[in-house]
Amino acid sequence: MNDSPAAMPDTADYLTELNDGQRQAVLATEGPVLVLAGAGTGKTRVLTTRLAHILTTGRAGPGQILAVTFTNKAAREMKDRIAMLLGRPVEGWWLGTFHALAARLLRRHAELVGLKPNFTILDTDDQIRLVKQLLPGSRLDDKKWPARAVLGAIERWKDRALTPDRVTPAEQAHLADGAILRLYHAYQDRLLTVNACDFGDLLLHNLTLLGANAEVAASYQRQFRYILVDEYQDANVAQYLWLRLLAQGHRNLCCVGDDDQSIYGWRGAEVGNILRFENDFPGAQVIRLERNYRSTGHILGAASGLIAHNRGRLGKTLWTEDEEGDKVKVRALWDGQEEARAIGEEIEALQRHGQRLGGIAILVRAGFQMREFEERFLTLGVPYRVVGGPRFYERQEIRDAVAYLRVVHQPDDDLAFERIINTPRRGIGDTTVRVLHQAARGQRASLFEAARRIVETDELGSAVRRSLASLTRDFVRWQGLGADTGNAELVGIVLDESGYTGMWQADKSPDAPGRLENLKELVAAIAEFPDLGGFLEHVSLVLEVTEGDPGDMATLMTLHSAKGLEFDVVFLPGWEEGLFPHKRALDESGVSGLEEERRLAYVGLTRARRRADVSFVANRRLYNQWQVAMPSRFIDELPPAHVEVEKNPSQFGRTQGLAEGAAVWPIQARSVAGGLRRRAPGDTGAIAVAEAQDYAVGARVFHVKFGYGLVTAAEGSKLDIDFDKAGTKKVMASFVQPADRAG
DNA sequence: AATCCAACGATTTTT
DNA sequence: TCGTTGGATT
């Protein structure tokens, strides 16, 4: 490849392989640009080509480019693909996640916000522990405000770039009378004294320091000639402000995203960012990528028709030159088990027709749905993998091990010290820790320092004192090792001498060996880092499970984790009101919640290359309660022309015992018989309910699935029934009949 | 300080 | 149903 700068005309090879929109997006290097990249329209290709273009035409050197992603995976992919395009890796540029880049900048100027450059980045456990420590002093009702909820409120404020002093009175009034805001203040104070920040702070401190130090801000504004952002629809307000600030110099900000795939509003993502782009950056070009290279026509048509029901969107018209393909299949099933059985059978059939399992995914709305599929796949012997468990760093044993290293690296790290002070058990309990805290406060010293001093006194019981003395002595020794001992060796020593490894070796639980394995991986990972600090940063911001080749397996995961992926065949089970759209999304966020759920459905459908199967059940078991489920409104919203409703009524084999076919219904009445039609406003779709008869408490009834039982409570059409065989259930009256009429 | 049990609550989770 | 959590127990 010719990489001499400026010799690269706009007709270069890499440009001819792009379609018009893509090429436009690559060539529009100057000024603010919003690239609306629909699902499957070649977004990554545009991003990487654009960066390569900027570099090879000499518009900027690597150090002058800021390329921001949300995930490490995306960052890595971009790095790799550009190296491939250019035939060599690019060094020295600012490519990474928002958080990694913000941390890098913050380390350089930490003292401007009252931190030391070796500040610690907290994990969720640390944050919770910290809030729990502050809660008692806040006279908050901890029933209503558990640490999790407090932290949630604080994080939402941080997402919106609201430091404690910027939270408005109106904002905080309804949050426990301002008690949450006071706690937020205390939380931030405490973070500063332990020289730490949480993920949100990485961005917030950036904003503070760049806002207050014009010359620092100016130097970065000058430096970053080109800024590129991936998945812009997921940016929160703080991230938006950060970008806007850094882009002020050259105004060459290119944001790529898709408002229709914004599914992280509950994490603070602000769709408004992308919707308002043209206002925020006057003169912005908006380029739409609408040609889809992934899915067949019917799938695209179904997805487009669905998402068209959303109001707040910029609007795109996706099209494909691919064949129409199969229609999206919609299938009604009796319950979750039957749904799992049906999908299992379908997968086996696909397999017989030569479909790789690796090309198949089951995308669920919530984690609990996975169990039935796992059970089914296990009995069928269908190899599968579950995506989205806890990540490497989130595992308990890794966090514990890292906590040890944190204390070695920075003895002031109270939260880390506290985490492992009694792990493994050393007989140092809450009482002792409380004494330490008090001493530390009094001496204005760290917990560790307070511990070192207190073991010289006789304030503690002799057993505790001996134990704590030995621990602090160990740490001092490990700290001394640092210089001439390799990092990997150091970790080994720390984990062995502290008794941490021994703790898991002695543990007889089945997951103990796996944990020991993970610890080995950690040791292996650290070997690549020259210094402990660099490694710790890497661990908290980047480190992931090194996944081997998964082999040919079906994939089971949530819709959220499926964003950005694609599969030949996608199964979308559980399309029921209450589950999808999820009731809580509607309760908590109303219309915008509904629209986000709809985008999630859109994301699900657009993952499919050749086939998408939607299903829903009439009865969903939720925490051992049977719920009568209604088909999701999203099913009604799929354009009939692109949908094929499963017509095989034998799926309802078990309904034969039902009186007059009263119950199984909404599905057959609405979808199979009448085709998919739009629901009139106010029509809940609950056709069968009207026909249900009233039952008194004490009535003896019969239910097709649960058998005979006694009504113990009746509230409208909802009955609590104590079944002879199946226990107590909540059942709709329309699903039972008087016992004497049964059989 | 450690262990045991009842009560509670249970979407989604890039960093 | 099942895992976590905090209070009560030893």
JSON list of N, CA, C and O (backbone and C1' of nucleotides) in Angstrom, two decimals, chain A residues 264 266-267 365 367 391 431-432 558 560 584 623, chain B residues 1-3 7-15:
[
{"chain": "A", "resi": 264, "resn": "TYR", "atom": "N", "xyz": [-29.69, 1.89, 25.90]},
{"chain": "A", "resi": 264, "resn": "TYR", "atom": "CA", "xyz": [-29.08, 2.02, 27.22]},
{"chain": "A", "resi": 264, "resn": "TYR", "atom": "C", "xyz": [-29.50, 3.30, 27.94]},
{"chain": "A", "resi": 264, "resn": "TYR", "atom": "O", "xyz": [-28.75, 3.83, 28.74]},
{"chain": "A", "resi": 266, "resn": "TRP", "atom": "N", "xyz": [-31.46, 3.62, 30.30]},
{"chain": "A", "resi": 266, "resn": "TRP", "atom": "CA", "xyz": [-31.50, 3.36, 31.75]},
{"chain": "A", "resi": 266, "resn": "TRP", "atom": "C", "xyz": [-30.11, 3.43, 32.37]},
{"chain": "A", "resi": 266, "resn": "TRP", "atom": "O", "xyz": [-29.97, 3.47, 33.58]},
{"chain": "A", "resi": 267, "resn": "ARG", "atom": "N", "xyz": [-29.10, 3.43, 31.54]},
{"chain": "A", "resi": 267, "resn": "ARG", "atom": "CA", "xyz": [-27.74, 3.59, 32.07]},
{"chain": "A", "resi": 267, "resn": "ARG", "atom": "C", "xyz": [-27.26, 5.02, 31.88]},
{"chain": "A", "resi": 267, "resn": "ARG", "atom": "O", "xyz": [-26.10, 5.32, 32.07]},
{"chain": "A", "resi": 365, "resn": "ARG", "atom": "N", "xyz": [-35.19, -11.38, 26.55]},
{"chain": "A", "resi": 365, "resn": "ARG", "atom": "CA", "xyz": [-35.28, -10.06, 27.17]},
{"chain": "A", "resi": 365, "resn": "ARG", "atom": "C", "xyz": [-34.62, -10.04, 28.55]},
{"chain": "A", "resi": 365, "resn": "ARG", "atom": "O", "xyz": [-33.96, -9.09, 28.93]},
{"chain": "A", "resi": 367, "resn": "GLY", "atom": "N", "xyz": [-32.69, -12.42, 31.86]},
{"chain": "A", "resi": 367, "resn": "GLY", "atom": "CA", "xyz": [-31.87, -13.58, 32.16]},
{"chain": "A", "resi": 367, "resn": "GLY", "atom": "C", "xyz": [-32.63, -14.83, 32.56]},
{"chain": "A", "resi": 367, "resn": "GLY", "atom": "O", "xyz": [-32.26, -15.94, 32.19]},
{"chain": "A", "resi": 391, "resn": "ARG", "atom": "N", "xyz": [-17.82, -10.62, 33.87]},
{"chain": "A", "resi": 391, "resn": "ARG", "atom": "CA", "xyz": [-16.55, -10.51, 33.18]},
{"chain": "A", "resi": 391, "resn": "ARG", "atom": "C", "xyz": [-15.40, -10.88, 34.10]},
{"chain": "A", "resi": 391, "resn": "ARG", "atom": "O", "xyz": [-15.56, -11.01, 35.30]},
{"chain": "A", "resi": 431, "resn": "THR", "atom": "N", "xyz": [-16.14, -5.10, 64.22]},
{"chain": "A", "resi": 431, "resn": "THR", "atom": "CA", "xyz": [-15.78, -4.26, 65.36]},
{"chain": "A", "resi": 431, "resn": "THR", "atom": "C", "xyz": [-14.37, -3.70, 65.20]},
{"chain": "A", "resi": 431, "resn": "THR", "atom": "O", "xyz": [-14.14, -2.50, 65.37]},
{"chain": "A", "resi": 432, "resn": "THR", "atom": "N", "xyz": [-13.46, -4.56, 64.86]},
{"chain": "A", "resi": 432, "resn": "THR", "atom": "CA", "xyz": [-12.08, -4.12, 64.68]},
{"chain": "A", "resi": 432, "resn": "THR", "atom": "C", "xyz": [-11.98, -3.09, 63.57]},
{"chain": "A", "resi": 432, "resn": "THR", "atom": "O", "xyz": [-11.30, -2.07, 63.72]},
{"chain": "A", "resi": 558, "resn": "THR", "atom": "N", "xyz": [-28.86, -12.16, 26.15]},
{"chain": "A", "resi": 558, "resn": "THR", "atom": "CA", "xyz": [-29.90, -11.15, 26.22]},
{"chain": "A", "resi": 558, "resn": "THR", "atom": "C", "xyz": [-29.86, -10.29, 24.95]},
{"chain": "A", "resi": 558, "resn": "THR", "atom": "O", "xyz": [-28.84, -10.21, 24.27]},
{"chain": "A", "resi": 560, "resn": "HIS", "atom": "N", "xyz": [-29.80, -7.17, 24.92]},
{"chain": "A", "resi": 560, "resn": "HIS", "atom": "CA", "xyz": [-28.83, -6.10, 25.09]},
{"chain": "A", "resi": 560, "resn": "HIS", "atom": "C", "xyz": [-27.43, -6.52, 24.66]},
{"chain": "A", "resi": 560, "resn": "HIS", "atom": "O", "xyz": [-26.73, -5.78, 23.98]},
{"chain": "A", "resi": 584, "resn": "ARG", "atom": "N", "xyz": [-41.64, -3.06, 33.83]},
{"chain": "A", "resi": 584, "resn": "ARG", "atom": "CA", "xyz": [-40.95, -2.01, 34.59]},
{"chain": "A", "resi": 584, "resn": "ARG", "atom": "C", "xyz": [-40.46, -0.88, 33.71]},
{"chain": "A", "resi": 584, "resn": "ARG", "atom": "O", "xyz": [-40.41, 0.27, 34.14]},
{"chain": "A", "resi": 623, "resn": "TYR", "atom": "N", "xyz": [-41.21, -16.55, 38.85]},
{"chain": "A", "resi": 623, "resn": "TYR", "atom": "CA", "xyz": [-40.98, -16.80, 40.27]},
{"chain": "A", "resi": 623, "resn": "TYR", "atom": "C", "xyz": [-42.06, -17.70, 40.83]},
{"chain": "A", "resi": 623, "resn": "TYR", "atom": "O", "xyz": [-42.74, -17.36, 41.79]},
{"chain": "B", "resi": 1, "resn": "DA", "atom": "P", "xyz": [-14.61, -8.96, 65.90]},
{"chain": "B", "resi": 1, "resn": "DA", "atom": "O5'", "xyz": [-15.01, -10.51, 65.86]},
{"chain": "B", "resi": 1, "resn": "DA", "atom": "C5'", "xyz": [-14.02, -11.49, 66.08]},
{"chain": "B", "resi": 1, "resn": "DA", "atom": "C4'", "xyz": [-14.42, -12.78, 65.48]},
{"chain": "B", "resi": 1, "resn": "DA", "atom": "C3'", "xyz": [-14.75, -12.75, 63.99]},
{"chain": "B", "resi": 1, "resn": "DA", "atom": "O3'", "xyz": [-14.26, -13.96, 63.44]},
{"chain": "B", "resi": 1, "resn": "DA", "atom": "C1'", "xyz": [-16.68, -13.38, 65.20]},
{"chain": "B", "resi": 2, "resn": "DA", "atom": "P", "xyz": [-14.41, -14.36, 61.96]},
{"chain": "B", "resi": 2, "resn": "DA", "atom": "O5'", "xyz": [-15.58, -15.45, 62.03]},
{"chain": "B", "resi": 2, "resn": "DA", "atom": "C5'", "xyz": [-15.33, -16.65, 62.73]},
{"chain": "B", "resi": 2, "resn": "DA", "atom": "C4'", "xyz": [-16.61, -17.46, 62.76]},
{"chain": "B", "resi": 2, "resn": "DA", "atom": "C3'", "xyz": [-17.19, -17.81, 61.38]},
{"chain": "B", "resi": 2, "resn": "DA", "atom": "O3'", "xyz": [-17.65, -19.14, 61.44]},
{"chain": "B", "resi": 2, "resn": "DA", "atom": "C1'", "xyz": [-18.82, -16.74, 62.65]},
{"chain": "B", "resi": 3, "resn": "DT", "atom": "P", "xyz": [-17.93, -19.96, 60.10]},
{"chain": "B", "resi": 3, "resn": "DT", "atom": "O5'", "xyz": [-19.33, -20.64, 60.43]},
{"chain": "B", "resi": 3, "resn": "DT", "atom": "C5'", "xyz": [-19.72, -20.83, 61.79]},
{"chain": "B", "resi": 3, "resn": "DT", "atom": "C4'", "xyz": [-21.23, -20.72, 61.90]},
{"chain": "B", "resi": 3, "resn": "DT", "atom": "C3'", "xyz": [-21.99, -21.13, 60.63]},
{"chain": "B", "resi": 3, "resn": "DT", "atom": "O3'", "xyz": [-23.02, -22.02, 61.01]},
{"chain": "B", "resi": 3, "resn": "DT", "atom": "C1'", "xyz": [-22.80, -19.10, 61.43]},
{"chain": "B", "resi": 7, "resn": "DA", "atom": "P", "xyz": [-39.93, -14.61, 58.45]},
{"chain": "B", "resi": 7, "resn": "DA", "atom": "O5'", "xyz": [-39.55, -13.38, 57.52]},
{"chain": "B", "resi": 7, "resn": "DA", "atom": "C5'", "xyz": [-38.63, -12.41, 58.02]},
{"chain": "B", "resi": 7, "resn": "DA", "atom": "C4'", "xyz": [-38.16, -11.59, 56.83]},
{"chain": "B", "resi": 7, "resn": "DA", "atom": "C3'", "xyz": [-39.26, -11.30, 55.81]},
{"chain": "B", "resi": 7, "resn": "DA", "atom": "O3'", "xyz": [-39.21, -9.92, 55.50]},
{"chain": "B", "resi": 7, "resn": "DA", "atom": "C1'", "xyz": [-37.37, -12.26, 54.75]},
{"chain": "B", "resi": 8, "resn": "DC", "atom": "P", "xyz": [-40.28, -9.27, 54.65]},
{"chain": "B", "resi": 8, "resn": "DC", "atom": "O5'", "xyz": [-39.42, -8.79, 53.40]},
{"chain": "B", "resi": 8, "resn": "DC", "atom": "C5'", "xyz": [-38.02, -8.51, 53.58]},
{"chain": "B", "resi": 8, "resn": "DC", "atom": "C4'", "xyz": [-37.36, -8.54, 52.22]},
{"chain": "B", "resi": 8, "resn": "DC", "atom": "C3'", "xyz": [-38.31, -8.17, 51.07]},
{"chain": "B", "resi": 8, "resn": "DC", "atom": "O3'", "xyz": [-37.75, -7.06, 50.40]},
{"chain": "B", "resi": 8, "resn": "DC", "atom": "C1'", "xyz": [-37.10, -10.15, 50.57]},
{"chain": "B", "resi": 9, "resn": "DG", "atom": "P", "xyz": [-38.63, -6.23, 49.47]},
{"chain": "B", "resi": 9, "resn": "DG", "atom": "O5'", "xyz": [-37.87, -6.43, 48.11]},
{"chain": "B", "resi": 9, "resn": "DG", "atom": "C5'", "xyz": [-36.46, -6.70, 48.13]},
{"chain": "B", "resi": 9, "resn": "DG", "atom": "C4'", "xyz": [-36.12, -7.33, 46.80]},
{"chain": "B", "resi": 9, "resn": "DG", "atom": "C3'", "xyz": [-37.10, -6.99, 45.68]},
{"chain": "B", "resi": 9, "resn": "DG", "atom": "O3'", "xyz": [-36.38, -6.96, 44.49]},
{"chain": "B", "resi": 9, "resn": "DG", "atom": "C1'", "xyz": [-37.02, -9.29, 45.91]},
{"chain": "B", "resi": 10, "resn": "DA", "atom": "P", "xyz": [-36.42, -6.05, 43.39]},
{"chain": "B", "resi": 10, "resn": "DA", "atom": "O5'", "xyz": [-35.59, -6.64, 42.16]},
{"chain": "B", "resi": 10, "resn": "DA", "atom": "C5'", "xyz": [-34.60, -7.64, 42.37]},
{"chain": "B", "resi": 10, "resn": "DA", "atom": "C4'", "xyz": [-34.82, -8.73, 41.35]},
{"chain": "B", "resi": 10, "resn": "DA", "atom": "C3'", "xyz": [-36.01, -8.51, 40.42]},
{"chain": "B", "resi": 10, "resn": "DA", "atom": "O3'", "xyz": [-35.61, -7.82, 39.25]},
{"chain": "B", "resi": 10, "resn": "DA", "atom": "C1'", "xyz": [-35.99, -10.73, 41.21]},
{"chain": "B", "resi": 11, "resn": "DT", "atom": "P", "xyz": [-36.83, -7.71, 38.16]},
{"chain": "B", "resi": 11, "resn": "DT", "atom": "O5'", "xyz": [-35.79, -6.85, 37.48]},
{"chain": "B", "resi": 11, "resn": "DT", "atom": "C5'", "xyz": [-35.52, -6.75, 36.41]},
{"chain": "B", "resi": 11, "resn": "DT", "atom": "C4'", "xyz": [-35.20, -7.76, 35.31]},
{"chain": "B", "resi": 11, "resn": "DT", "atom": "C3'", "xyz": [-33.73, -7.81, 34.98]},
{"chain": "B", "resi": 11, "resn": "DT", "atom": "O3'", "xyz": [-33.48, -8.87, 34.13]},
{"chain": "B", "resi": 11, "resn": "DT", "atom": "C1'", "xyz": [-34.89, -6.32, 33.59]},
{"chain": "B", "resi": 12, "resn": "DT", "atom": "P", "xyz": [-31.82, -9.11, 33.97]},
{"chain": "B", "resi": 12, "resn": "DT", "atom": "O5'", "xyz": [-31.42, -7.99, 32.90]},
{"chain": "B", "resi": 12, "resn": "DT", "atom": "C5'", "xyz": [-31.54, -8.30, 31.52]},
{"chain": "B", "resi": 12, "resn": "DT", "atom": "C4'", "xyz": [-31.14, -7.10, 30.71]},
{"chain": "B", "resi": 12, "resn": "DT", "atom": "C3'", "xyz": [-29.73, -6.57, 31.03]},
{"chain": "B", "resi": 12, "resn": "DT", "atom": "O3'", "xyz": [-28.85, -7.01, 30.03]},
{"chain": "B", "resi": 12, "resn": "DT", "atom": "C1'", "xyz": [-31.34, -4.80, 30.79]},
{"chain": "B", "resi": 13, "resn": "DT", "atom": "P", "xyz": [-27.61, -7.88, 30.49]},
{"chain": "B", "resi": 13, "resn": "DT", "atom": "O5'", "xyz": [-26.43, -6.83, 30.56]},
{"chain": "B", "resi": 13, "resn": "DT", "atom": "C5'", "xyz": [-26.46, -5.61, 29.82]},
{"chain": "B", "resi": 13, "resn": "DT", "atom": "C4'", "xyz": [-25.42, -4.67, 30.41]},
{"chain": "B", "resi": 13, "resn": "DT", "atom": "C3'", "xyz": [-24.27, -5.37, 31.11]},
{"chain": "B", "resi": 13, "resn": "DT", "atom": "O3'", "xyz": [-23.05, -4.79, 30.66]},
{"chain": "B", "resi": 13, "resn": "DT", "atom": "C1'", "xyz": [-25.28, -3.80, 32.58]},
{"chain": "B", "resi": 14, "resn": "DT", "atom": "P", "xyz": [-21.78, -5.53, 30.37]},
{"chain": "B", "resi": 14, "resn": "DT", "atom": "O5'", "xyz": [-20.81, -4.30, 30.60]},
{"chain": "B", "resi": 14, "resn": "DT", "atom": "C5'", "xyz": [-21.07, -3.11, 29.93]},
{"chain": "B", "resi": 14, "resn": "DT", "atom": "C4'", "xyz": [-20.22, -3.07, 28.67]},
{"chain": "B", "resi": 14, "resn": "DT", "atom": "C3'", "xyz": [-19.03, -2.15, 28.80]},
{"chain": "B", "resi": 14, "resn": "DT", "atom": "O3'", "xyz": [-17.95, -2.61, 27.99]},
{"chain": "B", "resi": 14, "resn": "DT", "atom": "C1'", "xyz": [-20.49, -1.28, 27.20]},
{"chain": "B", "resi": 15, "resn": "DT", "atom": "P", "xyz": [-16.63, -3.05, 28.65]},
{"chain": "B", "resi": 15, "resn": "DT", "atom": "O5'", "xyz": [-16.17, -1.72, 29.41]},
{"chain": "B", "resi": 15, "resn": "DT", "atom": "C5'", "xyz": [-15.78, -0.58, 28.67]},
{"chain": "B", "resi": 15, "resn": "DT", "atom": "C4'", "xyz": [-15.70, 0.58, 29.65]},
{"chain": "B", "resi": 15, "resn": "DT", "atom": "C3'", "xyz": [-14.73, 0.31, 30.78]},
{"chain": "B", "resi": 15, "resn": "DT", "atom": "O3'", "xyz": [-13.66, 1.25, 30.70]},
{"chain": "B", "resi": 15, "resn": "DT", "atom": "C1'", "xyz": [-16.82, 1.08, 31.62]}
]
